[in-house]
Short mmCIF file of C-alpha atoms in Angstrom, two decimals:
data_model
loop_
_atom_site.label_atom_id
_atom_site.label_comp_id
_atom_site.label_asym_id
_atom_site.label_seq_id
_atom_site.Cartn_x
_atom_site.Cartn_y
_atom_site.Cartn_z
CA MET A 1 122.99 164.91 8.63
CA THR A 2 121.36 167.88 10.27
CA GLY A 3 124.14 170.39 10.84
CA PRO A 4 127.51 171.64 9.66
CA LEU A 5 130.26 169.05 9.70
CA PRO A 6 133.23 169.57 12.04
CA PRO A 7 136.49 170.21 10.19
CA ASP A 8 139.49 167.92 10.23
CA GLU A 9 142.36 169.47 12.18
CA THR A 10 145.40 167.77 10.62
CA PRO A 11 147.06 169.56 8.97
CA GLY A 12 145.97 172.76 10.70
CA GLU A 13 143.70 175.31 9.08
CA PHE A 14 146.51 177.78 8.39
CA ASP A 15 149.35 175.36 7.64
CA PHE A 16 149.17 176.04 3.89
CA LEU A 17 149.72 179.81 4.06
CA ALA A 18 153.46 179.77 3.34
CA ALA A 19 152.94 177.73 0.15
CA GLU A 20 150.08 179.99 -0.90
CA ALA A 21 152.15 183.12 -0.27
CA ALA A 22 154.92 181.72 -2.45
CA GLU A 23 152.46 181.15 -5.29
CA VAL A 24 151.66 184.87 -5.45
CA GLY A 25 155.22 186.04 -4.81
CA ARG A 26 154.58 187.40 -1.33
CA THR A 27 157.74 187.64 0.76
CA GLY A 28 158.32 188.53 4.38
CA PRO A 29 156.24 187.62 7.43
CA LEU A 30 152.82 186.15 6.89
CA PRO A 31 149.89 188.33 7.97
CA ALA A 32 147.97 187.63 11.13
CA VAL A 33 144.80 185.63 10.52
CA ARG A 34 142.23 184.22 12.90
CA ARG A 35 138.87 182.51 12.71
CA VAL A 36 135.86 184.33 14.13
CA GLU A 37 132.32 183.13 14.86
CA LEU A 38 129.12 185.11 15.25
CA GLU A 39 125.93 183.82 16.83
CA LEU A 40 122.78 185.18 15.17
CA PRO A 41 119.43 185.52 16.97
CA ASP A 42 117.24 184.08 14.19
CA ALA A 43 119.63 182.13 11.95
CA PRO A 44 122.53 179.67 12.21
CA PRO A 45 125.92 181.13 13.23
CA VAL A 46 128.23 182.63 10.63
CA SER A 47 131.99 182.06 10.57
CA GLY A 48 134.84 183.83 8.84
CA LEU A 49 138.51 184.74 8.71
CA LEU A 50 139.89 188.08 9.86
CA TRP A 51 143.15 188.93 8.09
CA GLY A 52 145.59 191.61 9.26
CA ASP A 53 145.80 193.75 12.35
CA GLY A 54 143.56 196.68 11.41
CA PRO A 55 139.86 197.03 10.67
CA PRO A 56 138.92 195.16 7.47
CA GLU A 57 139.12 197.27 4.33
CA VAL A 58 137.85 194.51 2.04
CA VAL A 59 135.15 191.88 2.61
CA LEU A 60 135.16 188.82 0.33
CA LEU A 61 132.33 186.35 -0.32
CA HIS A 62 132.82 183.02 -2.09
CA GLY A 63 130.71 181.10 -4.58
CA ALA A 64 128.44 178.08 -4.17
CA GLY A 65 130.16 174.98 -2.83
CA LEU A 66 133.31 176.85 -1.74
CA ASN A 67 134.42 178.48 1.52
CA ALA A 68 136.48 181.37 2.85
CA HIS A 69 139.79 179.67 2.09
CA THR A 70 139.18 179.98 -1.65
CA PHE A 71 140.42 183.58 -1.21
CA ASP A 72 143.64 182.76 0.72
CA THR A 73 145.97 183.54 -2.18
CA THR A 74 143.97 186.61 -3.18
CA VAL A 75 144.20 188.09 0.33
CA LEU A 76 147.91 187.24 0.55
CA ALA A 77 148.49 189.04 -2.75
CA LEU A 78 146.30 191.95 -1.63
CA GLY A 79 148.20 192.69 1.57
CA ARG A 80 145.37 194.65 3.20
CA PRO A 81 143.21 193.88 6.25
CA ALA A 82 140.28 191.78 5.12
CA LEU A 83 137.30 189.81 6.32
CA VAL A 84 136.49 186.63 4.38
CA LEU A 85 133.23 184.92 5.26
CA ASP A 86 131.93 181.39 4.99
CA LEU A 87 128.48 181.95 3.48
CA PRO A 88 125.58 180.25 5.29
CA GLY A 89 125.65 176.52 4.63
CA HIS A 90 129.35 176.56 3.74
CA GLY A 91 132.67 176.10 5.52
CA ARG A 92 132.16 176.49 9.26
CA SER A 93 128.97 178.55 9.04
CA GLY A 94 125.75 176.87 10.07
CA TRP A 95 123.31 175.04 7.82
CA ARG A 96 119.80 176.44 7.44
CA SER A 97 116.95 174.04 8.19
CA ASP A 98 115.01 175.49 5.24
CA ALA A 99 118.05 175.16 2.91
CA ASP A 100 117.40 178.70 1.66
CA TYR A 101 120.77 179.96 0.43
CA SER A 102 119.43 182.59 -1.92
CA PRO A 103 121.31 185.89 -2.12
CA PRO A 104 118.66 187.85 -0.18
CA THR A 105 118.71 185.32 2.67
CA ASN A 106 122.51 185.12 2.68
CA ALA A 107 122.67 188.92 2.74
CA ALA A 108 121.04 189.11 6.17
CA ALA A 109 123.82 186.99 7.71
CA VAL A 110 126.52 188.94 5.85
CA ILE A 111 125.13 192.28 7.03
CA ALA A 112 125.19 191.05 10.64
CA ALA A 113 128.82 190.02 10.19
CA LEU A 114 129.76 193.38 8.67
CA ASP A 115 128.07 195.21 11.53
CA ALA A 116 129.96 193.05 14.05
CA TRP A 117 133.42 192.95 12.48
CA THR A 118 133.85 196.06 10.33
CA GLY A 119 133.45 199.78 10.78
CA GLY A 120 131.59 200.06 7.48
CA GLY A 121 132.80 201.68 4.30
CA VAL A 122 134.41 198.48 2.97
CA VAL A 123 135.12 197.25 -0.52
CA LEU A 124 132.65 194.39 -0.90
CA LEU A 125 133.78 191.65 -3.32
CA GLY A 126 131.79 188.57 -4.18
CA GLN A 127 132.36 185.74 -6.64
CA SER A 128 129.44 183.84 -8.20
CA LEU A 129 126.81 183.29 -5.47
CA GLY A 130 128.90 185.58 -3.28
CA GLY A 131 128.69 188.29 -5.94
CA LEU A 132 124.89 188.16 -6.02
CA THR A 133 124.86 188.18 -2.22
CA ALA A 134 127.20 191.20 -2.19
CA LEU A 135 124.89 193.00 -4.61
CA VAL A 136 121.95 192.59 -2.22
CA VAL A 137 124.09 193.65 0.76
CA ALA A 138 125.16 196.83 -1.06
CA ALA A 139 121.57 197.61 -1.99
CA ARG A 140 120.28 197.15 1.55
CA ARG A 141 123.19 198.82 3.35
CA PRO A 142 124.98 201.34 1.15
CA ASP A 143 126.42 202.80 4.35
CA LEU A 144 128.55 199.67 4.70
CA THR A 145 129.72 199.58 1.09
CA ARG A 146 132.38 201.87 -0.36
CA SER A 147 132.47 199.98 -3.63
CA LEU A 148 131.22 196.68 -5.05
CA VAL A 149 133.20 194.09 -7.03
CA MET A 150 131.25 191.27 -8.71
CA VAL A 151 133.41 188.40 -9.95
CA ASP A 152 132.13 186.41 -12.94
CA ILE A 153 128.45 186.83 -12.13
CA THR A 154 125.53 189.12 -12.96
CA PRO A 155 121.83 188.90 -12.08
CA GLY A 156 121.25 187.68 -15.62
CA VAL A 157 123.37 184.52 -15.29
CA THR A 158 121.20 181.38 -15.49
CA ALA A 159 121.61 177.79 -14.37
CA GLN A 160 122.38 176.96 -17.99
CA ASP A 161 125.19 179.56 -18.03
CA SER A 162 126.62 178.03 -14.86
CA ALA A 163 126.11 174.39 -15.88
CA GLN A 164 129.72 173.52 -14.98
CA VAL A 165 129.21 174.26 -11.28
CA VAL A 166 125.62 172.99 -11.21
CA GLU A 167 126.77 169.64 -12.61
CA PHE A 168 129.75 169.45 -10.24
CA LEU A 169 127.57 170.12 -7.18
CA ALA A 170 125.04 167.53 -8.32
CA GLY A 171 127.75 164.86 -8.42
CA PRO A 172 128.53 162.18 -5.82
CA SER A 173 128.01 163.12 -2.17
CA GLU A 174 130.77 160.88 -0.75
CA PHE A 175 134.12 159.61 -1.95
CA ALA A 176 136.75 156.99 -1.22
CA SER A 177 139.50 159.62 -0.90
CA ARG A 178 140.24 163.31 -1.29
CA ASP A 179 142.31 162.49 -4.37
CA GLU A 180 139.12 161.23 -6.01
CA ILE A 181 137.58 164.70 -5.57
CA VAL A 182 140.73 166.39 -6.91
CA GLU A 183 140.56 164.26 -10.04
CA MET A 184 136.89 165.10 -10.51
CA ALA A 185 137.59 168.82 -10.11
CA LEU A 186 140.41 168.62 -12.67
CA ARG A 187 138.04 166.96 -15.15
CA PHE A 188 135.62 169.87 -14.66
CA GLY A 189 138.41 172.41 -15.22
CA LEU A 190 138.15 173.83 -11.71
CA GLY A 191 141.02 175.19 -9.63
CA SER A 192 144.46 176.42 -10.61
CA GLY A 193 146.33 173.12 -10.49
CA ARG A 194 146.64 169.88 -8.56
CA GLU A 195 148.50 171.24 -5.53
CA ALA A 196 146.06 174.13 -5.04
CA LEU A 197 143.10 171.79 -5.52
CA GLN A 198 144.48 169.44 -2.88
CA ARG A 199 144.53 172.34 -0.42
CA GLY A 200 141.06 173.45 -1.44
CA VAL A 201 139.63 169.95 -1.13
CA PHE A 202 141.17 169.60 2.34
CA HIS A 203 139.41 172.79 3.49
CA ASN A 204 136.12 171.75 1.89
CA THR A 205 135.83 168.16 3.12
CA ARG A 206 136.04 165.97 6.17
CA ILE A 207 136.69 162.26 6.67
CA ARG A 208 133.87 160.40 8.36
CA PRO A 209 134.56 157.72 10.99
CA ASP A 210 133.93 155.07 8.30
CA GLY A 211 136.75 156.54 6.18
CA ARG A 212 134.51 158.03 3.48
CA VAL A 213 135.18 161.64 2.46
CA VAL A 214 132.29 164.14 2.33
CA PHE A 215 132.00 167.83 1.51
CA VAL A 216 131.34 170.22 4.39
CA HIS A 217 128.95 172.46 2.43
CA HIS A 218 125.22 171.78 2.70
CA PHE A 219 124.58 171.58 -1.06
CA ALA A 220 126.43 168.26 -1.24
CA HIS A 221 123.89 166.81 1.20
CA LEU A 222 120.89 168.28 -0.64
CA GLY A 223 121.56 166.65 -3.99
CA GLY A 224 123.07 169.75 -5.58
CA LEU A 225 122.59 173.48 -5.98
CA SER A 226 119.38 174.73 -4.39
CA PRO A 227 116.96 176.15 -7.00
CA THR A 228 116.58 179.28 -4.85
CA VAL A 229 120.15 180.36 -5.59
CA LEU A 230 119.57 181.65 -9.13
CA SER A 231 115.85 182.32 -8.85
CA ASP A 232 114.04 185.65 -8.73
CA ARG A 233 116.27 187.57 -11.14
CA ASP A 234 113.86 190.51 -11.03
CA ARG A 235 114.65 190.97 -7.35
CA LEU A 236 118.37 190.87 -8.06
CA TRP A 237 118.09 193.41 -10.87
CA SER A 238 116.07 195.62 -8.51
CA ALA A 239 119.00 195.41 -6.09
CA ALA A 240 121.28 196.52 -8.93
CA ASP A 241 119.00 199.49 -9.55
CA GLU A 242 119.27 200.43 -5.87
CA VAL A 243 123.06 200.22 -6.00
CA VAL A 244 123.05 202.52 -9.03
CA GLY A 245 120.74 204.91 -7.22
CA ALA A 246 123.04 204.96 -4.19
CA GLY A 247 126.00 205.91 -6.40
CA ILE A 248 128.14 202.95 -5.30
CA PRO A 249 131.03 202.30 -7.73
CA VAL A 250 130.72 198.87 -9.34
CA LEU A 251 133.38 196.71 -10.97
CA LEU A 252 132.46 193.56 -12.91
CA VAL A 253 135.39 191.16 -13.24
CA ARG A 254 134.64 188.81 -16.09
CA ALA A 255 136.53 185.53 -16.46
CA SER A 256 137.67 184.83 -20.01
CA ASP A 257 136.54 181.21 -19.60
CA GLY A 258 133.76 181.80 -17.11
CA PHE A 259 129.99 182.16 -17.00
CA VAL A 260 129.40 185.77 -18.09
CA SER A 261 128.80 185.89 -21.83
CA GLU A 262 128.96 188.97 -24.04
CA GLN A 263 125.17 189.05 -23.86
CA ARG A 264 125.27 189.12 -20.05
CA VAL A 265 127.91 191.86 -20.11
CA ALA A 266 125.78 193.99 -22.45
CA GLU A 267 122.76 193.47 -20.22
CA PHE A 268 124.78 194.45 -17.15
CA ARG A 269 126.15 197.58 -18.82
CA GLU A 270 122.61 198.62 -19.71
CA ARG A 271 121.35 198.20 -16.15
CA VAL A 272 124.52 199.48 -14.42
CA PRO A 273 125.81 202.00 -16.98
CA ALA A 274 128.61 203.43 -14.84
CA ALA A 275 130.07 200.00 -14.05
CA ARG A 276 133.62 199.24 -15.04
CA VAL A 277 134.08 195.85 -16.72
CA VAL A 278 137.47 194.11 -16.77
CA GLN A 279 138.26 190.70 -18.23
CA VAL A 280 140.78 188.41 -16.54
CA GLN A 281 142.34 185.32 -18.11
CA ALA A 282 140.85 182.61 -15.90
CA GLY A 283 138.00 180.21 -15.39
CA HIS A 284 135.00 180.92 -13.18
CA ASN A 285 136.99 180.64 -9.92
CA VAL A 286 139.09 183.71 -10.71
CA GLN A 287 140.27 184.01 -7.09
CA GLU A 288 142.02 180.65 -7.43
CA GLN A 289 143.23 180.77 -11.03
CA ALA A 290 144.30 184.43 -11.18
CA ALA A 291 144.61 185.53 -7.54
CA ALA A 292 147.25 188.22 -8.05
CA ALA A 293 145.42 189.71 -11.03
CA LEU A 294 142.18 189.85 -9.05
CA ALA A 295 143.90 191.39 -6.01
CA ALA A 296 145.39 194.11 -8.24
CA LEU A 297 141.89 195.08 -9.41
CA ILE A 298 140.37 195.55 -5.95
CA PRO A 299 139.74 199.28 -5.41
CA VAL A 300 141.47 201.19 -2.63
#
């Protein structure tokens, strides 16, 4: 396989929104949402979801092996215009021929998307790989970033810290059914429950003509998480130093059952002394397991 996999269209991409809204207690009409695509001159195209009728106030970036729909319930609970991106190699964004999905490389595509679809001055939130990518974006373009929210990740987190996701992504590359993937995810303690996982697996897979189910993200076709993702911590800490120097407010949301240990929190506080740190009762995928709590923490 040499490129991103086309999505299945039944059910439709937005057919789950009513159920997701009910999960977070949202009543009334559902917000407008549409998919957008951006061609890039020197990289594969980037895709995303534009929520609401006004300019995006919040931009959200997902973790490795996920896609923009992981934030559906968070955005529904938030109730503000938002842009949610598929990172390169994920969802409907293009696959890189060099398989470089490191935060600095991802950041270039994200910056292009922010320039195209926002007026700048957004709250930039990223979870896991998305959090490291957001950190680099904020360092490179403080003019685009009103504040930064990093969800269950710091530059100090290692592959050993994130073994749960590393092991999951290194698992089988094809399956007999989507239910098989749901069961695997439940064994790994991912997601917020079976029904939500079924939705997430639908968005993150397609059924091949031979009936086998495969993930749409590139990592599943590379044998697992690329080593570039968590490499070069010095560069990431340098980005944190630049964010501090630019005076950008930083919030670290730590999952109670996630990847950021007390040691990593202490290290982060030392390097980003003005950062606010809040713990949320959830696993690593906070946006799925505690969507309303996460939405309530996002700065105005």
